[in-house]
Tab-separated table of C-alpha atoms and ligand atoms in Angstrom:
chain	number	residue	atom	x	y	z
A	1	MET	CA	-24.910	17.966	5.762
A	2	LYS	CA	-23.551	14.407	5.769
A	3	ILE	CA	-20.625	14.227	3.385
A	4	GLY	CA	-18.553	11.256	2.208
A	5	ILE	CA	-15.002	12.282	1.266
A	6	THR	CA	-12.620	10.112	-0.748
A	7	CYS	CA	-8.983	10.957	-1.433
A	8	TYR	CA	-5.528	9.450	-1.675
A	9	PRO	CA	-4.680	9.213	2.020
A	10	THR	CA	-0.910	9.241	1.591
A	11	TYR	CA	1.516	12.129	1.400
A	12	GLY	CA	0.320	14.497	-1.332
A	13	GLY	CA	-1.455	17.773	-1.871
A	14	SER	CA	-4.842	16.399	-2.901
A	15	GLY	CA	-5.006	14.250	0.240
A	16	VAL	CA	-4.001	17.220	2.366
A	17	VAL	CA	-6.713	19.442	0.878
A	18	ALA	CA	-9.354	16.704	1.244
A	19	THR	CA	-8.393	16.009	4.852
A	20	GLU	CA	-8.165	19.651	5.898
A	21	LEU	CA	-11.522	20.252	4.190
A	22	GLY	CA	-13.081	17.373	6.134
A	23	ILE	CA	-11.682	18.756	9.401
A	24	GLU	CA	-12.987	22.254	8.622
A	25	LEU	CA	-16.424	20.921	7.612
A	26	ALA	CA	-16.651	18.836	10.802
A	27	THR	CA	-15.746	21.896	12.883
A	28	ARG	CA	-18.573	23.743	11.152
A	29	GLY	CA	-21.045	21.056	12.276
A	30	HIS	CA	-21.206	18.787	9.228
A	31	GLU	CA	-20.848	15.017	9.548
A	32	VAL	CA	-17.854	13.835	7.539
A	33	HIS	CA	-17.150	10.235	6.493
A	34	PHE	CA	-13.729	9.549	4.984
A	35	ILE	CA	-13.815	6.515	2.681
A	36	SER	CA	-10.383	5.295	1.597
A	37	TYR	CA	-7.858	2.447	1.860
A	38	SER	CA	-6.199	3.936	4.909
A	39	GLN	CA	-6.710	6.789	7.330
A	40	PRO	CA	-5.624	10.113	5.746
A	41	PHE	CA	-2.169	10.959	7.103
A	42	ARG	CA	-3.086	14.408	8.364
A	43	LEU	CA	-6.041	13.017	10.327
A	44	THR	CA	-3.916	12.611	13.411
A	45	GLU	CA	-6.194	13.805	16.216
A	46	PRO	CA	-9.590	12.338	17.135
A	47	GLN	CA	-12.302	14.854	16.265
A	48	ALA	CA	-16.065	15.052	16.677
A	49	ASN	CA	-18.160	14.537	13.526
A	50	ILE	CA	-15.403	12.667	11.667
A	51	TYR	CA	-15.608	8.977	10.794
A	52	PHE	CA	-13.305	6.747	8.796
A	53	HIS	CA	-14.365	3.772	6.662
A	54	GLU	CA	-11.561	1.568	5.396
A	55	VAL	CA	-11.820	0.072	1.933
A	56	THR	CA	-10.338	-3.412	1.848
A	57	VAL	CA	-9.628	-5.172	-1.415
A	58	THR	CA	-9.888	-8.938	-1.377
A	59	ASP	CA	-6.978	-10.563	-3.109
A	60	TYR	CA	-7.483	-13.719	-5.129
A	61	PRO	CA	-5.009	-15.663	-7.310
A	62	LEU	CA	-7.068	-14.815	-10.395
A	63	PHE	CA	-6.709	-11.083	-9.808
A	64	GLN	CA	-3.470	-9.842	-11.258
A	65	TYR	CA	-4.805	-6.358	-10.427
A	66	PRO	CA	-7.099	-6.389	-7.364
A	67	PRO	CA	-10.093	-4.146	-8.217
A	68	TYR	CA	-9.769	-1.271	-5.730
A	69	ASP	CA	-12.133	0.979	-7.652
A	70	LEU	CA	-14.942	-1.617	-7.365
A	71	ALA	CA	-14.321	-2.176	-3.666
A	72	LEU	CA	-14.391	1.597	-3.215
A	73	ALA	CA	-17.679	1.928	-5.126
A	74	SER	CA	-19.284	-0.795	-2.962
A	75	LYS	CA	-18.040	0.875	0.224
A	76	MET	CA	-19.257	4.291	-0.932
A	77	ALA	CA	-22.736	2.920	-1.629
A	78	GLY	CA	-22.813	1.035	1.692
A	79	VAL	CA	-21.686	4.027	3.765
A	80	ALA	CA	-24.124	6.310	1.924
A	81	GLU	CA	-27.040	4.002	2.814
A	82	ASN	CA	-25.999	3.158	6.358
A	83	TYR	CA	-25.174	6.729	7.351
A	84	ASP	CA	-27.682	8.479	5.105
A	85	LEU	CA	-25.067	10.583	3.298
A	86	ASP	CA	-26.254	13.614	1.340
A	87	LEU	CA	-23.426	13.494	-1.159
A	88	LEU	CA	-19.943	12.244	-2.003
A	89	HIS	CA	-16.989	14.539	-2.602
A	90	VAL	CA	-14.090	12.857	-4.379
A	91	HIS	CA	-10.616	14.346	-4.701
A	92	TYR	CA	-8.581	13.316	-7.736
A	93	ALA	CA	-10.559	12.070	-10.703
A	94	ILE	CA	-8.917	8.675	-11.185
A	95	PRO	CA	-10.368	6.325	-10.073
A	96	HIS	CA	-12.410	8.098	-7.395
A	97	SER	CA	-14.945	9.816	-9.631
A	98	VAL	CA	-15.521	6.572	-11.536
A	99	SER	CA	-16.196	4.739	-8.244
A	100	ALA	CA	-18.554	7.531	-7.152
A	101	LEU	CA	-20.397	7.300	-10.444
A	102	LEU	CA	-20.867	3.565	-9.881
A	103	ALA	CA	-22.048	4.118	-6.304
A	104	ARG	CA	-24.573	6.695	-7.524
A	105	GLN	CA	-25.864	4.201	-10.110
A	106	MET	CA	-26.044	1.373	-7.564
A	107	LEU	CA	-28.391	3.393	-5.365
A	108	ALA	CA	-30.279	5.217	-8.116
A	109	LYS	CA	-33.469	3.132	-7.762
A	110	ARG	CA	-33.696	3.811	-4.025
A	111	ARG	CA	-32.168	7.219	-3.358
A	112	ARG	CA	-30.253	10.107	-4.816
A	113	LEU	CA	-26.496	10.221	-4.177
A	114	PRO	CA	-24.881	13.109	-6.051
A	115	PHE	CA	-21.125	13.445	-6.221
A	116	VAL	CA	-18.708	16.352	-6.558
A	117	THR	CA	-15.305	15.852	-8.194
A	118	THR	CA	-12.360	18.092	-7.346
A	119	LEU	CA	-9.506	18.069	-9.849
A	120	HIS	CA	-6.055	18.593	-8.351
A	121	GLY	CA	-3.646	18.545	-11.255
A	122	THR	CA	-1.777	15.398	-12.087
A	123	ASP	CA	-5.127	13.600	-12.450
A	124	ILE	CA	-5.525	15.827	-15.521
A	125	THR	CA	-2.054	16.875	-16.625
A	126	LEU	CA	-0.403	13.462	-16.391
A	127	VAL	CA	-2.724	10.588	-15.670
A	128	GLY	CA	-5.834	11.715	-17.480
A	129	LEU	CA	-3.948	12.432	-20.686
A	130	ASP	CA	-2.716	8.861	-20.959
A	131	ARG	CA	-4.952	7.711	-23.833
A	132	SER	CA	-6.057	4.640	-21.910
A	133	TYR	CA	-7.433	6.778	-19.067
A	134	LEU	CA	-8.686	9.751	-21.046
A	135	PRO	CA	-12.147	8.476	-22.104
A	136	ILE	CA	-13.119	7.249	-18.631
A	137	THR	CA	-11.759	10.369	-16.943
A	138	ARG	CA	-13.667	12.607	-19.345
A	139	PHE	CA	-16.836	10.532	-18.817
A	140	SER	CA	-16.650	10.715	-15.020
A	141	ILE	CA	-16.005	14.477	-15.146
A	142	GLU	CA	-18.963	14.984	-17.479
A	143	GLU	CA	-21.167	12.827	-15.239
A	144	SER	CA	-20.199	14.489	-11.931
A	145	ASP	CA	-22.970	16.557	-10.345
A	146	ALA	CA	-20.419	19.350	-9.908
A	147	VAL	CA	-16.729	19.714	-10.706
A	148	SER	CA	-14.192	22.046	-9.171
A	149	ALA	CA	-10.571	22.733	-10.089
A	150	ILE	CA	-7.968	24.203	-7.768
A	151	SER	CA	-6.879	27.005	-10.116
A	152	ARG	CA	-8.018	28.830	-13.233
A	153	ASP	CA	-5.050	27.328	-15.042
A	154	LEU	CA	-6.187	23.780	-14.251
A	155	ARG	CA	-9.751	24.587	-15.296
A	156	GLU	CA	-8.562	25.922	-18.675
A	157	LYS	CA	-6.267	22.924	-19.203
A	158	THR	CA	-9.074	20.500	-18.357
A	159	LEU	CA	-11.573	22.183	-20.666
A	160	ALA	CA	-9.055	22.261	-23.509
A	161	ALA	CA	-7.402	18.856	-23.145
A	162	PHE	CA	-10.596	16.917	-22.462
A	163	GLU	CA	-12.824	19.000	-24.749
A	164	ILE	CA	-15.277	19.316	-21.895
A	165	GLU	CA	-18.140	21.771	-22.170
A	166	ARG	CA	-19.711	21.537	-18.746
A	167	PRO	CA	-18.965	24.320	-16.226
A	168	ILE	CA	-16.076	23.824	-13.819
A	169	ASP	CA	-15.887	25.958	-10.680
A	170	VAL	CA	-12.528	27.238	-9.492
A	171	ILE	CA	-12.054	26.754	-5.745
A	172	TYR	CA	-8.499	27.481	-4.697
A	173	ASN	CA	-6.473	25.508	-2.151
A	174	PHE	CA	-6.722	26.915	1.356
A	175	VAL	CA	-4.822	27.062	4.618
A	176	ASN	CA	-5.914	27.323	8.239
A	177	CYS	CA	-4.361	30.697	9.074
A	178	ASP	CA	-4.835	30.208	12.829
A	179	LEU	CA	-2.760	27.025	12.768
A	180	TYR	CA	-0.229	28.079	10.148
A	181	ARG	CA	1.489	31.121	11.641
A	182	ARG	CA	5.032	32.110	12.349
A	183	GLU	CA	4.812	32.299	16.142
A	184	ALA	CA	3.815	28.638	16.335
A	185	ALA	CA	7.329	27.620	15.225
A	186	ALA	CA	9.548	30.068	17.084
A	187	GLY	CA	11.308	27.570	19.423
A	188	ALA	CA	12.206	24.867	16.888
A	189	ARG	CA	14.625	26.915	14.773
A	190	ALA	CA	17.613	26.523	17.111
A	191	GLN	CA	17.633	22.743	16.450
A	192	TYR	CA	18.645	23.373	12.845
A	193	ALA	CA	20.540	26.628	12.557
A	194	ARG	CA	22.591	29.186	14.388
A	195	GLU	CA	21.278	32.727	14.782
A	196	ASP	CA	23.503	33.997	11.965
A	197	GLU	CA	22.391	31.329	9.466
A	198	ARG	CA	19.510	31.529	6.998
A	199	VAL	CA	17.102	28.583	6.830
A	200	LEU	CA	15.696	27.425	3.499
A	201	VAL	CA	12.910	24.858	3.416
A	202	HIS	CA	11.429	22.509	0.838
A	203	LEU	CA	8.204	20.536	1.360
A	204	SER	CA	7.002	17.932	-1.128
A	205	ASN	CA	6.478	14.275	-1.935
A	206	PHE	CA	9.863	14.148	-3.708
A	207	ARG	CA	8.343	13.067	-7.002
A	208	PRO	CA	10.292	13.933	-10.196
A	209	VAL	CA	7.817	16.760	-10.912
A	210	LYS	CA	9.129	18.565	-7.778
A	211	ARG	CA	12.735	18.750	-9.116
A	212	VAL	CA	14.314	18.189	-5.712
A	213	LEU	CA	17.785	18.156	-7.277
A	214	ASP	CA	17.200	21.774	-8.302
A	215	VAL	CA	16.486	22.509	-4.625
A	216	VAL	CA	19.953	21.195	-3.742
A	217	GLU	CA	21.577	23.117	-6.628
A	218	ILE	CA	19.917	26.378	-5.558
A	219	PHE	CA	20.874	25.835	-1.942
A	220	ASP	CA	24.475	25.106	-2.923
A	221	ARG	CA	24.680	28.524	-4.633
A	222	VAL	CA	23.009	30.289	-1.700
A	223	ARG	CA	25.311	28.819	0.938
A	224	GLN	CA	28.335	30.009	-1.078
A	225	ALA	CA	26.999	33.548	-0.599
A	226	MET	CA	25.979	33.351	3.074
A	227	PRO	CA	25.767	30.954	6.037
A	228	ALA	CA	22.670	28.823	5.482
A	229	LYS	CA	20.932	25.505	6.209
A	230	LEU	CA	18.441	23.542	4.149
A	231	VAL	CA	15.546	21.634	5.727
A	232	LEU	CA	13.751	19.135	3.485
A	233	ILE	CA	10.355	17.854	4.629
A	234	GLY	CA	8.745	14.861	2.933
A	235	ASP	CA	9.799	11.697	1.202
A	236	GLY	CA	9.433	10.006	-2.143
A	237	PRO	CA	11.180	8.559	-5.181
A	238	ASP	CA	13.826	11.295	-5.619
A	239	ARG	CA	14.988	11.417	-2.014
A	240	SER	CA	17.922	9.025	-2.596
A	241	SER	CA	19.260	10.977	-5.571
A	242	ALA	CA	18.919	14.221	-3.568
A	243	GLU	CA	20.830	12.624	-0.669
A	244	TYR	CA	23.503	11.459	-3.108
A	245	LEU	CA	23.859	14.962	-4.591
A	246	VAL	CA	24.103	16.456	-1.101
A	247	ARG	CA	26.921	14.050	-0.221
A	248	ARG	CA	28.694	14.629	-3.537
A	249	LYS	CA	28.622	18.392	-2.945
A	250	LYS	CA	29.819	17.868	0.641
A	251	LEU	CA	26.736	19.557	2.042
A	252	ALA	CA	25.683	16.850	4.489
A	253	GLU	CA	26.401	19.067	7.514
A	254	LYS	CA	24.135	21.770	6.152
A	255	VAL	CA	21.160	19.757	4.927
A	256	TYR	CA	18.480	18.021	7.017
A	257	PHE	CA	16.244	15.363	5.455
A	258	LEU	CA	13.379	15.169	7.954
A	259	GLY	CA	11.195	12.686	6.050
A	260	LYS	CA	7.418	12.750	6.370
A	261	LYS	CA	6.102	14.987	9.140
A	262	ASP	CA	2.550	15.198	10.430
A	263	HIS	CA	2.645	18.688	11.902
A	264	VAL	CA	4.344	20.763	9.202
A	265	HIS	CA	2.808	23.939	10.630
A	266	GLU	CA	5.187	23.545	13.570
A	267	LEU	CA	8.185	23.514	11.220
A	268	LEU	CA	7.545	25.873	8.330
A	269	GLY	CA	7.826	28.973	10.462
A	270	ILE	CA	11.466	28.230	11.328
A	271	ALA	CA	12.404	29.035	7.737
A	272	ASP	CA	13.317	32.280	6.040
A	273	LEU	CA	12.541	31.119	2.513
A	274	MET	CA	10.854	28.205	0.726
A	275	LEU	CA	12.147	26.626	-2.495
A	276	MET	CA	9.522	25.197	-4.883
A	277	PRO	CA	11.248	24.736	-8.279
A	278	SER	CA	8.594	22.308	-9.616
A	279	GLU	CA	8.172	21.276	-13.224
A	280	MET	CA	4.429	21.720	-12.726
A	281	GLU	CA	2.113	22.836	-9.926
A	282	SER	CA	-1.575	23.277	-10.549
A	283	PHE	CA	-1.628	25.437	-7.443
A	284	GLY	CA	1.312	24.864	-5.074
A	285	LEU	CA	-0.224	24.191	-1.666
A	286	ALA	CA	3.192	23.924	0.019
A	287	ALA	CA	3.992	27.510	-0.997
A	288	LEU	CA	0.650	28.694	0.407
A	289	GLU	CA	1.332	26.957	3.727
A	290	GLY	CA	4.715	28.686	3.807
A	291	MET	CA	3.163	32.060	2.985
A	292	ALA	CA	0.760	31.719	5.917
A	293	CYS	CA	3.863	31.275	8.114
A	294	GLU	CA	5.436	34.427	6.602
A	295	VAL	CA	7.838	32.327	4.534
A	296	PRO	CA	7.833	33.544	0.925
A	297	ALA	CA	8.757	31.100	-1.842
A	298	VAL	CA	11.157	31.164	-4.743
A	299	ALA	CA	9.127	29.128	-7.209
A	300	THR	CA	8.663	28.356	-10.877
A	301	ALA	CA	6.101	30.219	-12.980
A	302	VAL	CA	4.138	27.119	-13.906
A	303	GLY	CA	0.484	26.091	-13.849
A	304	GLY	CA	-1.493	27.915	-11.179
A	305	VAL	CA	1.522	29.243	-9.244
A	306	PRO	CA	1.253	32.771	-10.747
A	307	GLU	CA	-2.322	32.871	-9.368
A	308	LEU	CA	-0.836	32.322	-5.899
A	309	ILE	CA	2.476	34.210	-5.899
A	310	GLU	CA	2.907	37.785	-7.094
A	311	ASP	CA	6.459	37.973	-8.433
A	312	GLY	CA	8.621	40.294	-6.363
A	313	VAL	CA	5.774	41.061	-3.941
A	314	THR	CA	4.781	37.853	-2.132
A	315	GLY	CA	7.577	35.649	-3.525
A	316	PHE	CA	9.593	35.111	-6.703
A	317	LEU	CA	8.836	33.348	-9.984
A	318	ALA	CA	11.401	31.962	-12.441
A	319	PRO	CA	11.478	29.587	-15.419
A	320	VAL	CA	11.667	25.825	-14.775
A	321	GLY	CA	15.266	24.636	-14.395
A	322	ASP	CA	16.717	28.131	-14.113
A	323	VAL	CA	18.538	27.441	-10.865
A	324	GLY	CA	20.827	30.441	-11.444
A	325	THR	CA	17.941	32.917	-11.402
A	326	MET	CA	16.267	31.186	-8.481
A	327	ALA	CA	19.521	31.235	-6.477
A	328	ALA	CA	20.045	34.925	-7.350
A	329	CYS	CA	16.499	35.784	-6.147
A	330	ALA	CA	17.126	33.820	-2.948
A	331	VAL	CA	20.454	35.526	-2.240
A	332	GLU	CA	18.979	38.957	-2.998
A	333	ILE	CA	16.053	38.639	-0.597
A	334	LEU	CA	17.971	36.778	2.115
A	335	SER	CA	20.577	39.558	2.138
A	336	ASP	CA	18.025	42.198	3.006
A	337	GLU	CA	16.407	41.450	6.387
A	338	ALA	CA	13.892	44.308	6.238
A	339	ARG	CA	12.702	43.391	2.725
A	340	LEU	CA	12.573	39.680	3.596
A	341	ARG	CA	10.339	40.296	6.619
A	342	GLU	CA	8.160	42.740	4.683
A	343	MET	CA	7.714	40.158	1.905
A	344	GLY	CA	6.864	37.543	4.541
A	345	ARG	CA	4.217	39.822	6.072
A	346	ARG	CA	2.736	40.544	2.643
A	347	ALA	CA	2.697	36.827	1.843
A	348	ARG	CA	0.754	36.075	5.037
A	349	ALA	CA	-1.631	38.973	4.490
A	350	ASP	CA	-2.348	37.703	0.975
A	351	ALA	CA	-2.824	34.131	2.233
A	352	GLN	CA	-5.281	35.431	4.820
A	353	ALA	CA	-7.154	37.636	2.384
A	354	ARG	CA	-7.538	35.174	-0.471
A	355	PHE	CA	-6.831	31.619	0.674
A	356	CYS	CA	-7.828	31.325	4.325
A	357	ALA	CA	-10.006	28.311	5.199
A	358	SER	CA	-12.701	30.667	6.497
A	359	HIS	CA	-12.921	32.188	3.019
A	360	ILE	CA	-12.611	29.031	0.865
A	361	VAL	CA	-14.544	26.362	2.819
A	362	PRO	CA	-17.884	28.238	2.424
A	363	GLN	CA	-17.307	28.018	-1.348
A	364	TYR	CA	-17.367	24.222	-1.070
A	365	GLU	CA	-20.477	24.397	1.148
A	366	ALA	CA	-22.193	26.588	-1.462
A	367	LEU	CA	-21.241	24.069	-4.157
A	368	TYR	CA	-22.754	21.220	-2.112
A	369	GLU	CA	-25.933	23.236	-1.522
A	370	ARG	CA	-26.217	23.991	-5.208
A	371	VAL	CA	-25.949	20.285	-6.027
A	372	LEU	CA	-28.446	19.278	-3.343
A	373	SER	CA	-30.967	21.920	-4.358
A	374	ARG	CA	-31.251	20.338	-7.815
A	375	SER	CA	-34.035	17.778	-7.878
B	401	LIG	O1	2.042	17.597	-6.247
B	401	LIG	C1	1.847	16.391	-6.130
B	401	LIG	O2	2.577	15.550	-6.592
B	401	LIG	C2	0.673	15.936	-5.350
B	401	LIG	C3	-0.574	16.374	-6.005
B	401	LIG	C4	-1.730	15.589	-5.494
B	401	LIG	O3	-2.702	15.506	-6.209
B	401	LIG	O4	-1.712	14.998	-4.421
B	401	LIG	O5	-0.706	17.793	-5.812
B	401	LIG	C5	-1.575	18.503	-6.646
B	401	LIG	O6	-2.628	18.930	-5.811
B	401	LIG	C6	-2.292	19.912	-4.836
B	401	LIG	C7	-3.517	20.184	-3.962
B	401	LIG	O7	-4.608	20.606	-4.694
B	401	LIG	C8	-1.758	21.166	-5.530
B	401	LIG	O8	-1.468	22.185	-4.592
B	401	LIG	C9	-0.512	20.787	-6.330
B	401	LIG	O9	-0.067	21.932	-7.050
B	401	LIG	C10	-0.843	19.673	-7.314
B	401	LIG	N1	0.398	19.183	-7.910
B	401	LIG	C11	0.671	19.295	-9.219
B	401	LIG	O10	-0.061	19.861	-10.014
B	401	LIG	C12	1.967	18.706	-9.650
């Protein structure tokens, strides 16, 4: 198949899923065309069957808001014609599914160009529920040739909040279990911690929804119970306040802010435990990537996270903001080496069994085939 993929190319879960999906599809022999305003950040290596088409928005004094969604629609239609695409797959409803709908209409007299929309979470839970965006988001979801959501929880929320009656498939986030594995990271650990120290890790875009300050609070309690280091991967609006809290608590020697990293699979495996105390996660891709590296997560029981983590078996779940419980879970598991490693092995086994790319990517292929088989 020839597939056009559009996503937010910057640091964020939906862009990661879209990019990893494109890479997996290209490896399986499909031709993949990324269409976006910049090259997706995880698309670091040149790879056969992958092409990138940059969307440029012309600025003009009259435009207070340059119309990216229109430039994207034009580019989608152009790429579809020039490269004979079979379909478009857009990640994140706003504005991508609206642009895809326009591109489909632009070509309708000459050729068919169906589009699939994948919902990732904040496009529904935050952005789509803003009254000004709700009608257009609902319309583009209704008009999509197929729609998938990344968890059952997100599907139910979408159906309820948008009063949508069309079917929505659930296709979970996935991880490449060959790439994400503990052995891959063995050597890097010594850069951050001594043998006798535990390593906690957090991976996110540091948006308020991630509650990065809770990460610091939890870590502060853990390091009072045992020698430990905290490694924070990513960047975003709450990084400065997290850095300030770290300084105020005199933890600077124990906390590493690594910023954005391309190859997180090389880092996650240095950790003993992940902290994901988010306000909301429709799935929690970072926790899955950790699980594949045998790093269980202490997380919040929100959104789709309970579909990913089995409390006490492959990680821990606690209420949002309950840093005391999360710290207690962390201390408990980090104090018991045998149980920690067993939980890590179970987490990886579960990631392999339910969320491995080899298991999930065929579900997207089947969705595409279903769409294309409709006349
Ligand atoms: O979490 C973010 O802020 C990024 C966001 C995105 O759309 O880029 O992530 C969402 O999509 C990920 C991939 O499908 C999910 O794993 C995250 O749980 C989801 N984030 C939220 O629901 C807050």
